[in-house]
Amino acid sequence: MEPTATDEMGGEDSTSDSSTPHKKEQWGNKLDFFLSVLGLVVGFGNVWRFPYVCMKNGGGAFLLPYLITIFLLAIPVYFMEAALGQFSGRTMRDVWIFCPLIQGLGLGLFLLMVLCVWYYIMLTTWVVYYLYQSFTFPLPWSTCNNEWNTPDCFSFLDARAPNTTLLNSPLTNGTLFNATFLSNMTDRFSDNLTGMTFLEGHSSEEEFWQYKVLDISSGFLDFGSIKGHLALCLLITWIIVYLCVIKGIRSTGKVVYVTATLPYILLAVILVRSLTLPGSVDGVIFFLKPDFSSLLNSQVWVQAAVQVFYSMGIGWGIHITLSSFNKFNNNCYTDAFMLTIIGEATSVFAGLVVFSALGFMAHKAQMPVADIVKSGPGLGFIAYPQALAQMPFSNVWAVLFFLALFTVGLDSQFAFTETVCVYLEDSFPRLSRRRALFRAVVAALGFLISLVFCTRGGVYLFQLVDWYCAAFSPILFTLITCITVCWVYGADRFCHDIEMMIGRTVPFYIRFCWCFLAPLLSAVLMVTSLVTYVPPTYGDYEYPWYAATIGWMFACSSVIPLVVVGVSVIKNSPGHTLYQRVLWSLKPTEDWQPSSVQKSFDRKDYQTNDRDIKERFSQRLLANIGLRKEVV
């Protein structure tokens, strides 16, 4: 069933109201929306960051703080964002009219998403190249007799490997991409997660990554020429993305039936095969073996919160935009639990897939599992390919693995690109009339701008953008959203809006998390990210001093609109004094209305800006926890 442009107010008379939202598309059915969000929350980090973080922070014991953080942070905040978009029918561009003072969040989130669209696609581009090379026999990263290899190269397939001295590899020792939500690898909160013990010299997989795929230059200023193989893979990726978002949610809502489900099928096949190999069970045990003493380490709890926060994609405005296309009475409360639990359970499932293969590799190389484990792209492009190369019929398993990663990357790129396009189409409605042409222009510009990452020094810029792009902005935006919804707009009033929408009350547990725990955890994460900040590195390479300045410009670019627009709103608000103008800027505008009408509800009776902002804190506190009915 194709979605149609539906007037969510119902009836022709309602359109005469100037404050009525314009006609808006809706998802074709519930499954379109569900799989689109599931594809977003299941990203690269579920496959190549969570397994390492879990193992590093207590194994099976790590699942306890992980589970607690899911219920105290991820589920409540996702529910809040989804309810905001669904209730108002507004995207991240203008949903903030419930508190005009923070309307700059829309533009800030847009700038953040533009950065994501620009560079995130390179992860999928690299996967495409590995997928192409997986059809070559033998796997090109498994041997040392290639033109890009050095005399120091060794292969794990080499019979001499188990007897070679163990040393640290200079190619990947240190942080190989810090990464943020985009690949869910925020490793600045811990020591160098990608430091890895290697056999003397460089492994063939490392040299393939550094000298063939990247053909890496000497440093940040040495960009060199564009690598043709990467440019071609980038073009292919952008063409696929464009064809999938060409009709908006009408096309992406159908594509995700394949891209959101295929990774589970492919990874399940790989898992079954891996478990039949010697040493695989040892790898799984190593992954899940609990170390309960680690729970006394606060860093373990911080790591759990970081993983959950970025893997769910909260604080980016994407969930607000995707939920705005839902039917008004969609049960977003149930969605919050199902999507969050399935998405985060996928991380554990991926851990079983990864460590079963690494266990086999360790068994064959007669090495401890701990000596071959990596995090981030170091696992996806080096460590795991090492394991695949040693499996019987290695090409088959390499194709399945990188095809799974390809679909995982596409889902996230769909969401990022769709969010950017919808923002621009909302800002300039004429663009939606020529949607196919407009989105072709977006894809073309995205390809041209992303070419800089296809140069020999592109990986240094990629690392820099990735290091700072979402260093603290999504966490700050989440904190601001929780405070304004609960303590300015009013949690009690927001719960009343949700009850009007889905026909059930919001549980006390959700209220309490909104008002207290979610803001507290967000504040702790933001402070921790700033206190533990370290300058970016790539392996042993240290960036020049001005690189950090450029990085902080990326980080602050999404926050500046919040301040500028906030000052403008206060300046243009009615009132004789600054205090009066600030108070007015905290009240919802008359356009803040439910996106649909129910039989027992007259939209004109919905009150917006007549609530007393100046009520005492004790009164608001009692109302927020449900012990006092808020007066509106």
mmCIF file of N, CA, C and O in Angstrom, residues 386-426:
data_model
loop_
_atom_site.group_PDB
_atom_site.id
_atom_site.type_symbol
_atom_site.label_atom_id
_atom_site.label_comp_id
_atom_site.label_asym_id
_atom_site.label_seq_id
_atom_site.Cartn_x
_atom_site.Cartn_y
_atom_site.Cartn_z
ATOM 1 N N GLN A 386 40.813 -11.180 8.847
ATOM 2 C CA GLN A 386 41.828 -12.192 9.153
ATOM 3 C C GLN A 386 41.166 -13.526 9.465
ATOM 4 O O GLN A 386 41.610 -14.587 9.014
ATOM 5 N N ALA A 387 40.104 -13.469 10.248
ATOM 6 C CA ALA A 387 39.396 -14.701 10.614
ATOM 7 C C ALA A 387 38.706 -15.309 9.400
ATOM 8 O O ALA A 387 38.728 -16.534 9.197
ATOM 9 N N LEU A 388 38.092 -14.475 8.573
ATOM 10 C CA LEU A 388 37.399 -14.981 7.385
ATOM 11 C C LEU A 388 38.366 -15.680 6.439
ATOM 12 O O LEU A 388 38.027 -16.696 5.818
ATOM 13 N N ALA A 389 39.581 -15.124 6.322
ATOM 14 C CA ALA A 389 40.562 -15.685 5.395
ATOM 15 C C ALA A 389 40.978 -17.099 5.779
ATOM 16 O O ALA A 389 41.450 -17.857 4.919
ATOM 17 N N GLN A 390 40.801 -17.470 7.022
ATOM 18 C CA GLN A 390 41.236 -18.782 7.486
ATOM 19 C C GLN A 390 40.126 -19.821 7.463
ATOM 20 O O GLN A 390 40.360 -20.991 7.722
ATOM 21 N N MET A 391 38.912 -19.391 7.152
ATOM 22 C CA MET A 391 37.804 -20.334 7.082
ATOM 23 C C MET A 391 37.820 -21.094 5.768
ATOM 24 O O MET A 391 38.250 -20.565 4.738
ATOM 25 N N PRO A 392 37.353 -22.329 5.770
ATOM 26 C CA PRO A 392 37.149 -23.025 4.494
ATOM 27 C C PRO A 392 36.146 -22.258 3.640
ATOM 28 O O PRO A 392 35.171 -21.697 4.159
ATOM 29 N N PHE A 393 36.378 -22.192 2.339
ATOM 30 C CA PHE A 393 35.533 -21.408 1.418
ATOM 31 C C PHE A 393 35.459 -19.949 1.891
ATOM 32 O O PHE A 393 34.392 -19.362 2.020
ATOM 33 N N SER A 394 36.623 -19.389 2.140
ATOM 34 C CA SER A 394 36.703 -18.058 2.741
ATOM 35 C C SER A 394 36.008 -16.986 1.915
ATOM 36 O O SER A 394 35.450 -16.038 2.464
ATOM 37 N N ASN A 395 36.011 -17.102 0.591
ATOM 38 C CA ASN A 395 35.376 -16.088 -0.239
ATOM 39 C C ASN A 395 33.879 -16.001 0.013
ATOM 40 O O ASN A 395 33.290 -14.905 0.017
ATOM 41 N N VAL A 396 33.262 -17.144 0.234
ATOM 42 C CA VAL A 396 31.813 -17.158 0.485
ATOM 43 C C VAL A 396 31.483 -16.385 1.752
ATOM 44 O O VAL A 396 30.577 -15.536 1.775
ATOM 45 N N TRP A 397 32.244 -16.632 2.804
ATOM 46 C CA TRP A 397 31.958 -15.989 4.085
ATOM 47 C C TRP A 397 32.335 -14.511 4.059
ATOM 48 O O TRP A 397 31.684 -13.687 4.706
ATOM 49 N N ALA A 398 33.339 -14.160 3.283
ATOM 50 C CA ALA A 398 33.697 -12.750 3.140
ATOM 51 C C ALA A 398 32.589 -11.985 2.418
ATOM 52 O O ALA A 398 32.216 -10.875 2.811
ATOM 53 N N VAL A 399 32.050 -12.587 1.363
ATOM 54 C CA VAL A 399 30.953 -11.942 0.637
ATOM 55 C C VAL A 399 29.744 -11.749 1.547
ATOM 56 O O VAL A 399 29.127 -10.673 1.575
ATOM 57 N N LEU A 400 29.392 -12.766 2.305
ATOM 58 C CA LEU A 400 28.231 -12.669 3.194
ATOM 59 C C LEU A 400 28.452 -11.604 4.263
ATOM 60 O O LEU A 400 27.543 -10.812 4.570
ATOM 61 N N PHE A 401 29.652 -11.562 4.836
ATOM 62 C CA PHE A 401 29.921 -10.602 5.907
ATOM 63 C C PHE A 401 29.878 -9.175 5.392
ATOM 64 O O PHE A 401 29.222 -8.311 5.983
ATOM 65 N N PHE A 402 30.554 -8.897 4.307
ATOM 66 C CA PHE A 402 30.588 -7.515 3.814
ATOM 67 C C PHE A 402 29.267 -7.109 3.159
ATOM 68 O O PHE A 402 28.937 -5.923 3.136
ATOM 69 N N LEU A 403 28.509 -8.061 2.673
ATOM 70 C CA LEU A 403 27.161 -7.737 2.196
ATOM 71 C C LEU A 403 26.273 -7.341 3.364
ATOM 72 O O LEU A 403 25.468 -6.405 3.261
ATOM 73 N N ALA A 404 26.428 -8.031 4.496
ATOM 74 C CA ALA A 404 25.680 -7.660 5.699
ATOM 75 C C ALA A 404 26.067 -6.262 6.162
ATOM 76 O O ALA A 404 25.198 -5.437 6.500
ATOM 77 N N LEU A 405 27.374 -5.973 6.185
ATOM 78 C CA LEU A 405 27.824 -4.630 6.576
ATOM 79 C C LEU A 405 27.317 -3.574 5.607
ATOM 80 O O LEU A 405 26.962 -2.455 6.011
ATOM 81 N N PHE A 406 27.268 -3.903 4.319
ATOM 82 C CA PHE A 406 26.796 -2.957 3.315
ATOM 83 C C PHE A 406 25.347 -2.557 3.576
ATOM 84 O O PHE A 406 24.997 -1.371 3.539
ATOM 85 N N THR A 407 24.497 -3.523 3.858
ATOM 86 C CA THR A 407 23.089 -3.214 4.120
ATOM 87 C C THR A 407 22.929 -2.458 5.430
ATOM 88 O O THR A 407 22.064 -1.584 5.549
ATOM 89 N N VAL A 408 23.759 -2.783 6.419
ATOM 90 C CA VAL A 408 23.738 -2.049 7.685
ATOM 91 C C VAL A 408 24.076 -0.574 7.448
ATOM 92 O O VAL A 408 23.413 0.329 7.978
ATOM 93 N N GLY A 409 25.097 -0.323 6.653
ATOM 94 C CA GLY A 409 25.486 1.050 6.362
ATOM 95 C C GLY A 409 24.454 1.797 5.549
ATOM 96 O O GLY A 409 24.206 2.994 5.771
ATOM 97 N N LEU A 410 23.814 1.117 4.595
ATOM 98 C CA LEU A 410 22.803 1.761 3.768
ATOM 99 C C LEU A 410 21.628 2.256 4.594
ATOM 100 O O LEU A 410 21.115 3.368 4.371
ATOM 101 N N ASP A 411 21.164 1.458 5.538
ATOM 102 C CA ASP A 411 20.011 1.847 6.352
ATOM 103 C C ASP A 411 20.260 3.171 7.073
ATOM 104 O O ASP A 411 19.391 4.047 7.097
ATOM 105 N N SER A 412 21.423 3.292 7.675
ATOM 106 C CA SER A 412 21.743 4.530 8.379
ATOM 107 C C SER A 412 21.855 5.699 7.402
ATOM 108 O O SER A 412 21.375 6.805 7.670
ATOM 109 N N GLN A 413 22.480 5.461 6.248
ATOM 110 C CA GLN A 413 22.627 6.526 5.261
ATOM 111 C C GLN A 413 21.276 6.966 4.717
ATOM 112 O O GLN A 413 21.056 8.150 4.442
ATOM 113 N N PHE A 414 20.343 6.020 4.567
ATOM 114 C CA PHE A 414 18.985 6.378 4.156
ATOM 115 C C PHE A 414 18.392 7.390 5.122
ATOM 116 O O PHE A 414 17.826 8.417 4.720
ATOM 117 N N ALA A 415 18.489 7.085 6.413
ATOM 118 C CA ALA A 415 17.879 7.941 7.436
ATOM 119 C C ALA A 415 18.516 9.324 7.448
ATOM 120 O O ALA A 415 17.807 10.344 7.530
ATOM 121 N N PHE A 416 19.843 9.378 7.364
ATOM 122 C CA PHE A 416 20.527 10.675 7.366
ATOM 123 C C PHE A 416 20.127 11.512 6.150
ATOM 124 O O PHE A 416 19.780 12.693 6.272
ATOM 125 N N THR A 417 20.174 10.882 4.970
ATOM 126 C CA THR A 417 19.871 11.603 3.738
ATOM 127 C C THR A 417 18.417 12.038 3.701
ATOM 128 O O THR A 417 18.100 13.171 3.300
ATOM 129 N N GLU A 418 17.511 11.164 4.123
ATOM 130 C CA GLU A 418 16.088 11.505 4.143
ATOM 131 C C GLU A 418 15.823 12.671 5.084
ATOM 132 O O GLU A 418 15.044 13.582 4.756
ATOM 133 N N THR A 419 16.467 12.683 6.226
ATOM 134 C CA THR A 419 16.262 13.765 7.196
ATOM 135 C C THR A 419 16.721 15.107 6.635
ATOM 136 O O THR A 419 16.032 16.122 6.791
ATOM 137 N N VAL A 420 17.865 15.110 5.969
ATOM 138 C CA VAL A 420 18.366 16.349 5.359
ATOM 139 C C VAL A 420 17.428 16.825 4.258
ATOM 140 O O VAL A 420 17.081 18.015 4.174
ATOM 141 N N CYS A 421 16.991 15.909 3.402
ATOM 142 C CA CYS A 421 16.105 16.283 2.291
ATOM 143 C C CYS A 421 14.765 16.794 2.795
ATOM 144 O O CYS A 421 14.228 17.784 2.272
ATOM 145 N N VAL A 422 14.208 16.145 3.801
ATOM 146 C CA VAL A 422 12.915 16.580 4.345
ATOM 147 C C VAL A 422 13.031 17.973 4.952
ATOM 148 O O VAL A 422 12.120 18.806 4.805
ATOM 149 N N TYR A 423 14.135 18.240 5.634
ATOM 150 C CA TYR A 423 14.333 19.577 6.209
ATOM 151 C C TYR A 423 14.309 20.637 5.111
ATOM 152 O O TYR A 423 13.636 21.673 5.246
ATOM 153 N N LEU A 424 15.028 20.405 4.032
ATOM 154 C CA LEU A 424 15.086 21.379 2.942
ATOM 155 C C LEU A 424 13.741 21.482 2.230
ATOM 156 O O LEU A 424 13.320 22.574 1.822
ATOM 157 N N GLU A 425 13.035 20.376 2.082
ATOM 158 C CA GLU A 425 11.725 20.400 1.426
ATOM 159 C C GLU A 425 10.688 21.106 2.285
ATOM 160 O O GLU A 425 9.780 21.759 1.756
ATOM 161 N N ASP A 426 10.808 20.990 3.597
ATOM 162 C CA ASP A 426 9.923 21.755 4.486
ATOM 163 C C ASP A 426 10.238 23.247 4.424
ATOM 164 O O ASP A 426 9.343 24.089 4.523
#
